[in-house]
PDB file of C-alpha atoms in Angstrom:
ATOM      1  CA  UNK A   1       0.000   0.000   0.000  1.00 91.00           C
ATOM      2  CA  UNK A   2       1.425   3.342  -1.013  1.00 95.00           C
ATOM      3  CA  UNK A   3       0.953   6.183   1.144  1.00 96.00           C
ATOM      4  CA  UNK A   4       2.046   9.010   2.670  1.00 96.00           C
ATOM      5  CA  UNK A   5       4.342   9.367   5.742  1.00 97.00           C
ATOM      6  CA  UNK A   6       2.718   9.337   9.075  1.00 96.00           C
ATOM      7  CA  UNK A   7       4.378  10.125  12.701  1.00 94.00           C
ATOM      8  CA  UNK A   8       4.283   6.310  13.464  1.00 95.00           C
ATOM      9  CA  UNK A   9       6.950   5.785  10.562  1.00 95.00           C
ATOM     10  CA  UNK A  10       9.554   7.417  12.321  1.00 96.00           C
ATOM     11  CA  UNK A  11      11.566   4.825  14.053  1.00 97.00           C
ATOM     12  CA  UNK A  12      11.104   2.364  11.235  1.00 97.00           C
ATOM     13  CA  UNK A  13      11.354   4.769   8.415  1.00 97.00           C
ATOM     14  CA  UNK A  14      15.344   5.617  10.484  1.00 97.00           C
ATOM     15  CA  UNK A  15      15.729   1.874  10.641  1.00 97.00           C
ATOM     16  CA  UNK A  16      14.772   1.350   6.729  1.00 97.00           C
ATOM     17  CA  UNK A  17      17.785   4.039   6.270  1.00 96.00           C
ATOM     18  CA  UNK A  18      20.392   2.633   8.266  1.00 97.00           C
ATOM     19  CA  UNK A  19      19.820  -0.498   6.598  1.00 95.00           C
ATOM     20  CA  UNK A  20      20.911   0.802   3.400  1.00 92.00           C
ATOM     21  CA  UNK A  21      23.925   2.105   3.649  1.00 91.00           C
ATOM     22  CA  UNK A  22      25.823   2.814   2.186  1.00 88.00           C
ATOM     23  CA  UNK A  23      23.364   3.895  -0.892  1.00 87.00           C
ATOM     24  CA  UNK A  24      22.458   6.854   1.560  1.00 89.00           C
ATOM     25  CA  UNK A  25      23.887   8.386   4.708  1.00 90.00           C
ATOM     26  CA  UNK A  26      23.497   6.780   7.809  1.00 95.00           C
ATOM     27  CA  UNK A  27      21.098   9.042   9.818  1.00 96.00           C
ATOM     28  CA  UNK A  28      20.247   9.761  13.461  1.00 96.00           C
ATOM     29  CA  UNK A  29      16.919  10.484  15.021  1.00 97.00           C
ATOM     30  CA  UNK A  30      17.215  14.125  15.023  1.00 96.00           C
ATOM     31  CA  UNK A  31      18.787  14.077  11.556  1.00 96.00           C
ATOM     32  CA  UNK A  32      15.935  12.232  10.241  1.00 97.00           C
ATOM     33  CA  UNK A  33      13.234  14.734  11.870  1.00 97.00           C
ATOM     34  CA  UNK A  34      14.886  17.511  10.418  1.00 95.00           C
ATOM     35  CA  UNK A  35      15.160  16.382   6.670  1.00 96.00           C
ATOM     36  CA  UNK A  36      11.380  15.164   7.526  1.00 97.00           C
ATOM     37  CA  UNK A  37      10.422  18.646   8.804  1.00 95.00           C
ATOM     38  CA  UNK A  38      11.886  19.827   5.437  1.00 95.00           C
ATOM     39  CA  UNK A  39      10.318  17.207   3.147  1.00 96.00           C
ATOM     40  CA  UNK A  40       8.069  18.029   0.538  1.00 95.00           C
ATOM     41  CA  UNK A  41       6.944  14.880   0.555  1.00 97.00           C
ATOM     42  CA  UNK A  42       7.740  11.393   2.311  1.00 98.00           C
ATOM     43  CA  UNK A  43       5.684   8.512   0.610  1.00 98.00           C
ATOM     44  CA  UNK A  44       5.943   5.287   2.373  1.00 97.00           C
ATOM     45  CA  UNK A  45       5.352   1.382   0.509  1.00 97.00           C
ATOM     46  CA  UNK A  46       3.793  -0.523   3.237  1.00 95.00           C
ATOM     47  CA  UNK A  47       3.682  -4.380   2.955  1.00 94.00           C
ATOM     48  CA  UNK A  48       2.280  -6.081   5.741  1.00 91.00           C
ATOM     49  CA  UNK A  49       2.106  -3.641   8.134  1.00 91.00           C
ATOM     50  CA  UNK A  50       6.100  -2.837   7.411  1.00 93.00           C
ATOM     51  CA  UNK A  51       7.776  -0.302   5.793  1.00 95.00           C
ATOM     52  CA  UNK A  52       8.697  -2.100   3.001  1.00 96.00           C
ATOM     53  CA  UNK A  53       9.921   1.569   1.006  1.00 97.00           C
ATOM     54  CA  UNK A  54      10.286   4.846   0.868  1.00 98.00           C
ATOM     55  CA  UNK A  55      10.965   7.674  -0.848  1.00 98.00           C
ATOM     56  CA  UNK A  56      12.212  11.587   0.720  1.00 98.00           C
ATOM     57  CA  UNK A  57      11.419  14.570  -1.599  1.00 97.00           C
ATOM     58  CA  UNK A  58      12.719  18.025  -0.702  1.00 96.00           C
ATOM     59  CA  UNK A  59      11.741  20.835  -3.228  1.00 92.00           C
ATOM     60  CA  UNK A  60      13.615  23.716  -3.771  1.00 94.00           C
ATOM     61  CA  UNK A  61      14.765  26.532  -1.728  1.00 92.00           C
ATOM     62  CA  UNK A  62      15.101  24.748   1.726  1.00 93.00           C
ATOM     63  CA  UNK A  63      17.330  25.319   4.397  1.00 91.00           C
ATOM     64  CA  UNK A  64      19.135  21.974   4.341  1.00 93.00           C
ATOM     65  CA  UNK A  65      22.618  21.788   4.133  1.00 90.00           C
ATOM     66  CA  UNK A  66      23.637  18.659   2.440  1.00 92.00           C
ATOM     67  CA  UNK A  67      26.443  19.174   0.121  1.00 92.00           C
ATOM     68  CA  UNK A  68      24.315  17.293  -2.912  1.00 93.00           C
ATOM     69  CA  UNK A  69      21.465  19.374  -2.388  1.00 95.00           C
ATOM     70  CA  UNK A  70      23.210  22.749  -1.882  1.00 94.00           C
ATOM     71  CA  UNK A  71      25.362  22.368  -4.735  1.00 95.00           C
ATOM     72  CA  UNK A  72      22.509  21.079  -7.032  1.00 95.00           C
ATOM     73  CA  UNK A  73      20.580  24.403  -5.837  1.00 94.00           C
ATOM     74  CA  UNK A  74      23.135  26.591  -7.449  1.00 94.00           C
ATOM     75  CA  UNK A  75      22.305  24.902 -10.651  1.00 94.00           C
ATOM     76  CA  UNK A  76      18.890  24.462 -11.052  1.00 94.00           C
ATOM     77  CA  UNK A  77      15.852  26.324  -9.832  1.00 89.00           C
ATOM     78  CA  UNK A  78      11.903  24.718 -10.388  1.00 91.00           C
ATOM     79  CA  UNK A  79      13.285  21.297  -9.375  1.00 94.00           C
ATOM     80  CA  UNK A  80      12.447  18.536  -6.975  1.00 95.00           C
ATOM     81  CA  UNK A  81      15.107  16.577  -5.530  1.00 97.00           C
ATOM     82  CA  UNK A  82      15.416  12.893  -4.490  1.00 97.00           C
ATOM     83  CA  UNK A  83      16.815  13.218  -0.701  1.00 96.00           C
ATOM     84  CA  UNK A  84      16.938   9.370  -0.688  1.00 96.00           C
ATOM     85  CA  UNK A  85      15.056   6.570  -1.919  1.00 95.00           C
ATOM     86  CA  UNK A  86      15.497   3.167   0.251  1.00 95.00           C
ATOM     87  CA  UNK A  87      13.683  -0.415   0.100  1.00 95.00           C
ATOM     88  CA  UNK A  88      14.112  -3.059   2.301  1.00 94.00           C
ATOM     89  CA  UNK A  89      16.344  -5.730   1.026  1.00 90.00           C
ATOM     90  CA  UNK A  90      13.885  -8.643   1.261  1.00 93.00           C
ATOM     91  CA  UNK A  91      11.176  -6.380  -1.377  1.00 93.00           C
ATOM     92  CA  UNK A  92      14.299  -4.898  -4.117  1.00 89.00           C
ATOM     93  CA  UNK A  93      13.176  -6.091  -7.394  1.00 87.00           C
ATOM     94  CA  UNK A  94       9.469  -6.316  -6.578  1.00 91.00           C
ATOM     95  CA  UNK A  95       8.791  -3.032  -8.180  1.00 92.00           C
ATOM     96  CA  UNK A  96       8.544  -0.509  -5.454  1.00 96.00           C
ATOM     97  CA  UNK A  97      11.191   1.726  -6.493  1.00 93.00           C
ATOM     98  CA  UNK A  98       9.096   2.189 -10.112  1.00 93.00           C
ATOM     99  CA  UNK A  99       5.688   2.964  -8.160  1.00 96.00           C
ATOM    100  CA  UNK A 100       7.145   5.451  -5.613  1.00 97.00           C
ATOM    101  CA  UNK A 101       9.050   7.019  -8.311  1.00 96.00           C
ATOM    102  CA  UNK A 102       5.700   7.438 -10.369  1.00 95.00           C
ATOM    103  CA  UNK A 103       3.752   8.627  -7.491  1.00 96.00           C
ATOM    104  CA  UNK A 104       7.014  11.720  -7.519  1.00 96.00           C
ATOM    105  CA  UNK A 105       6.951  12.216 -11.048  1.00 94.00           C
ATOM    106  CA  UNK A 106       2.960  12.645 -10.707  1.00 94.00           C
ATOM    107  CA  UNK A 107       3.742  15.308  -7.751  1.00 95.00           C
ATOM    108  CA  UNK A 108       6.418  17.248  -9.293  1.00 95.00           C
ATOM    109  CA  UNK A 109       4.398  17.284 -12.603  1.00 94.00           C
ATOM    110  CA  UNK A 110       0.947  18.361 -10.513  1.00 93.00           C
ATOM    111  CA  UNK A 111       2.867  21.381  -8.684  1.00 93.00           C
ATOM    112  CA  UNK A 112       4.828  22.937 -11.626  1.00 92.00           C
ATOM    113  CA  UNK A 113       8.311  21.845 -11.206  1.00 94.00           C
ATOM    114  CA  UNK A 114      10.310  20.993 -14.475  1.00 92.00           C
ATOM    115  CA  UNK A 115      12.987  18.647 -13.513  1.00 95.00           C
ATOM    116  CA  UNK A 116      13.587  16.178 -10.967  1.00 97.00           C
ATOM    117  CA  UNK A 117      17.125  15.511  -9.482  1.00 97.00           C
ATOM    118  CA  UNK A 118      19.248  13.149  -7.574  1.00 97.00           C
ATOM    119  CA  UNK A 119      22.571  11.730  -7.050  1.00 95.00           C
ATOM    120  CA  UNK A 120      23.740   7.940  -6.964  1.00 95.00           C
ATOM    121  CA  UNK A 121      27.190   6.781  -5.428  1.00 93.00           C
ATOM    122  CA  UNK A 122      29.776   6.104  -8.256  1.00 94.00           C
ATOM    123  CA  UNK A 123      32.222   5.341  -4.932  1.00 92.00           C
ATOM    124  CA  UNK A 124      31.090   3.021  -3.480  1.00 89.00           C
ATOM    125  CA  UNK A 125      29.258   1.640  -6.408  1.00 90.00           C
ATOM    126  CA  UNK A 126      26.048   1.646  -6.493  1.00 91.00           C
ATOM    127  CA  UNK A 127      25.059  -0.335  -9.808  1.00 92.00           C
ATOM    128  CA  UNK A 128      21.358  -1.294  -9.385  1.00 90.00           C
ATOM    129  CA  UNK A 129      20.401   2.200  -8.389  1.00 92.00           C
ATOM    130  CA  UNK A 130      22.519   3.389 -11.840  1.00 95.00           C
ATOM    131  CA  UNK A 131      20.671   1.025 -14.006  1.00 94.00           C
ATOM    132  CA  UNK A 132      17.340   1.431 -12.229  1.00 93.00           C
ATOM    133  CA  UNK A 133      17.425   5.052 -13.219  1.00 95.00           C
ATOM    134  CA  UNK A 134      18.799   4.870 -16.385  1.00 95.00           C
ATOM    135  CA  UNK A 135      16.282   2.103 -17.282  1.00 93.00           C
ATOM    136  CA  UNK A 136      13.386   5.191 -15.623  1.00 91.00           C
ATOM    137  CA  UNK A 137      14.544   7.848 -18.355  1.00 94.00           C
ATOM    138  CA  UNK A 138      16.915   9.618 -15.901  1.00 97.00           C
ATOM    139  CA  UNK A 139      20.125  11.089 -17.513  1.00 97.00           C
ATOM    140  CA  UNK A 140      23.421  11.563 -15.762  1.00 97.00           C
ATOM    141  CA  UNK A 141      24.996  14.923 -16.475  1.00 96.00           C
ATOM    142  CA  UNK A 142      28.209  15.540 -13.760  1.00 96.00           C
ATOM    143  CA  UNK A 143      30.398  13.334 -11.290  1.00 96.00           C
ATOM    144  CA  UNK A 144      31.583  15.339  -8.014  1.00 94.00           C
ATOM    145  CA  UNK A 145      33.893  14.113  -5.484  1.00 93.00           C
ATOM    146  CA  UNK A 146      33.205  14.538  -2.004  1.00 83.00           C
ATOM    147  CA  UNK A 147      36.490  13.339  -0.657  1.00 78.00           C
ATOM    148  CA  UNK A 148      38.302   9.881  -0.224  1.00 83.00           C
ATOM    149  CA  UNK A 149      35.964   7.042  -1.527  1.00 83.00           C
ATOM    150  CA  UNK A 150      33.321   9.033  -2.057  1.00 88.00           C
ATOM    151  CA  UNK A 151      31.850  10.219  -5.101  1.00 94.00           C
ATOM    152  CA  UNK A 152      28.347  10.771  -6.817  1.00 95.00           C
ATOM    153  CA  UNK A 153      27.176  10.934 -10.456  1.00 96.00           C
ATOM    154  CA  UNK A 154      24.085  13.239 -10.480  1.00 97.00           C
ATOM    155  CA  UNK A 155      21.294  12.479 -12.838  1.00 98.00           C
ATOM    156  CA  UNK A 156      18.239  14.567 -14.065  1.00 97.00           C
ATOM    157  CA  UNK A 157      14.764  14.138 -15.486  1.00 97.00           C
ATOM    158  CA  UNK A 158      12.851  16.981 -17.405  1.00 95.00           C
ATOM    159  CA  UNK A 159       9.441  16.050 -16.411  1.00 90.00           C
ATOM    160  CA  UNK A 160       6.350  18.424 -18.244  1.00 83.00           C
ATOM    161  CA  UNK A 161       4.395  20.271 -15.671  1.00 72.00           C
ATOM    162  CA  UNK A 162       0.394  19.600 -15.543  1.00 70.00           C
ATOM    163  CA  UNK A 163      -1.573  21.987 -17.881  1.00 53.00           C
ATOM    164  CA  UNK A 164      -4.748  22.502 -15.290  1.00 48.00           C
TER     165      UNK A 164
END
C-alpha cells in the first residue's frame, strides 16, 4: 500500500535508512526529523504492516545543508530533488522503487516543477540504483567528489508540468 508518511513511521522509516547504507547516509533520530520537517513529501510502501519503502522529496529553496542538495541548488531552480530513496532488502526487485518514483513524477508534474534531481554513489558503487534510473529515463549529467571514496554521479529528469 502506497501512502504518505505518518508520525508512526519514524523509528522504522530511520531503521529502513540505516539499513541501506551505504546507498544513503546513515542518519540519526534528530537528523531524520529535520530532513522530515523539510520534506516536501515522504511517501511510504507498506507491505504487511512494514515499511517495506520509501521515498524523501525536498523541493527547492530549503534550508538543508547537504552538500548534494546545496550544490545542485546553485544549478537548477523549479526542481524537486530525491533526498533518498530506500527499500528493504527482502522487497528490491518487486517493483517498489518504479511505483514510488511514479507517485514523484505525478507530484512534481501536478505542482509545476520541471525537472527532478538526484545523485547515486559512483564510490562506493552503487550499480542497481545506476541502471534502475537509467532504465526510468533519468540522464546523468556531472560526477563530483566529495572526498576519499566518495563520489556521486548526479542524474536529471525533465518532467512536463500539468496543464490545469
Amino acid at each position: 500500500m502506497l501512502r504518505e508518511y505518518k508520525q508512526t513511521d519514524l523509528q522504522p522509516l530511520l531503521f529502513l535508512n540505516n539499513a541501506s547504507v551505504p546507498a544513503v547516509n546513515k542518519l540519526n533520530l534528530e537528523e531524520m526529523k529535520n530532513i522530515l520537517a523539510m520534506a516536501e513529501k515522504c511517501w511510504i510502501e507498506e507491505i504487511d504492516d512494514e515499511v517495506a519503502a520509501a521515498l524523501i522529496v525536498i523541493g527547492p529553496g530549503k534550508s538543508y545543508t547537504s552538500d548534494n542538495y546545496t550544490w545542485l541548488e546553485t544549478q537548477f531552480t523549479n526542481h524537486c530533488y530525491v533526498d533518498r530513496i530506500m527499500v528493504n532488502e527482502k522487497y528490491k526487485r518487486h517493483g517498489l522503487g518504479n511505483k514510488l518514483y511514479k507517485e514523484f513524477e505525478k507530484y512534481a508534474s501536478h505542482i509545476g516543477a520541471s525537472i527532478l534531481l538526484c545523485e547515486v554513489n559512483i564510490e562506493p558503487p552503487n550499480p542497481q540504483s545506476i541502471a534502475f534510473h537509467i532504465q526510468f529515463g533519468w540522464e546523468p549529467f556531472f560526477e563530483r567528489e566529495h572526498g576519499l571514496g566518495k563520489k556521486v554521479q548526479y542524474f536529471k529528469k525533465n518532467i512536463t508540468p500539468d496543464q490545469r
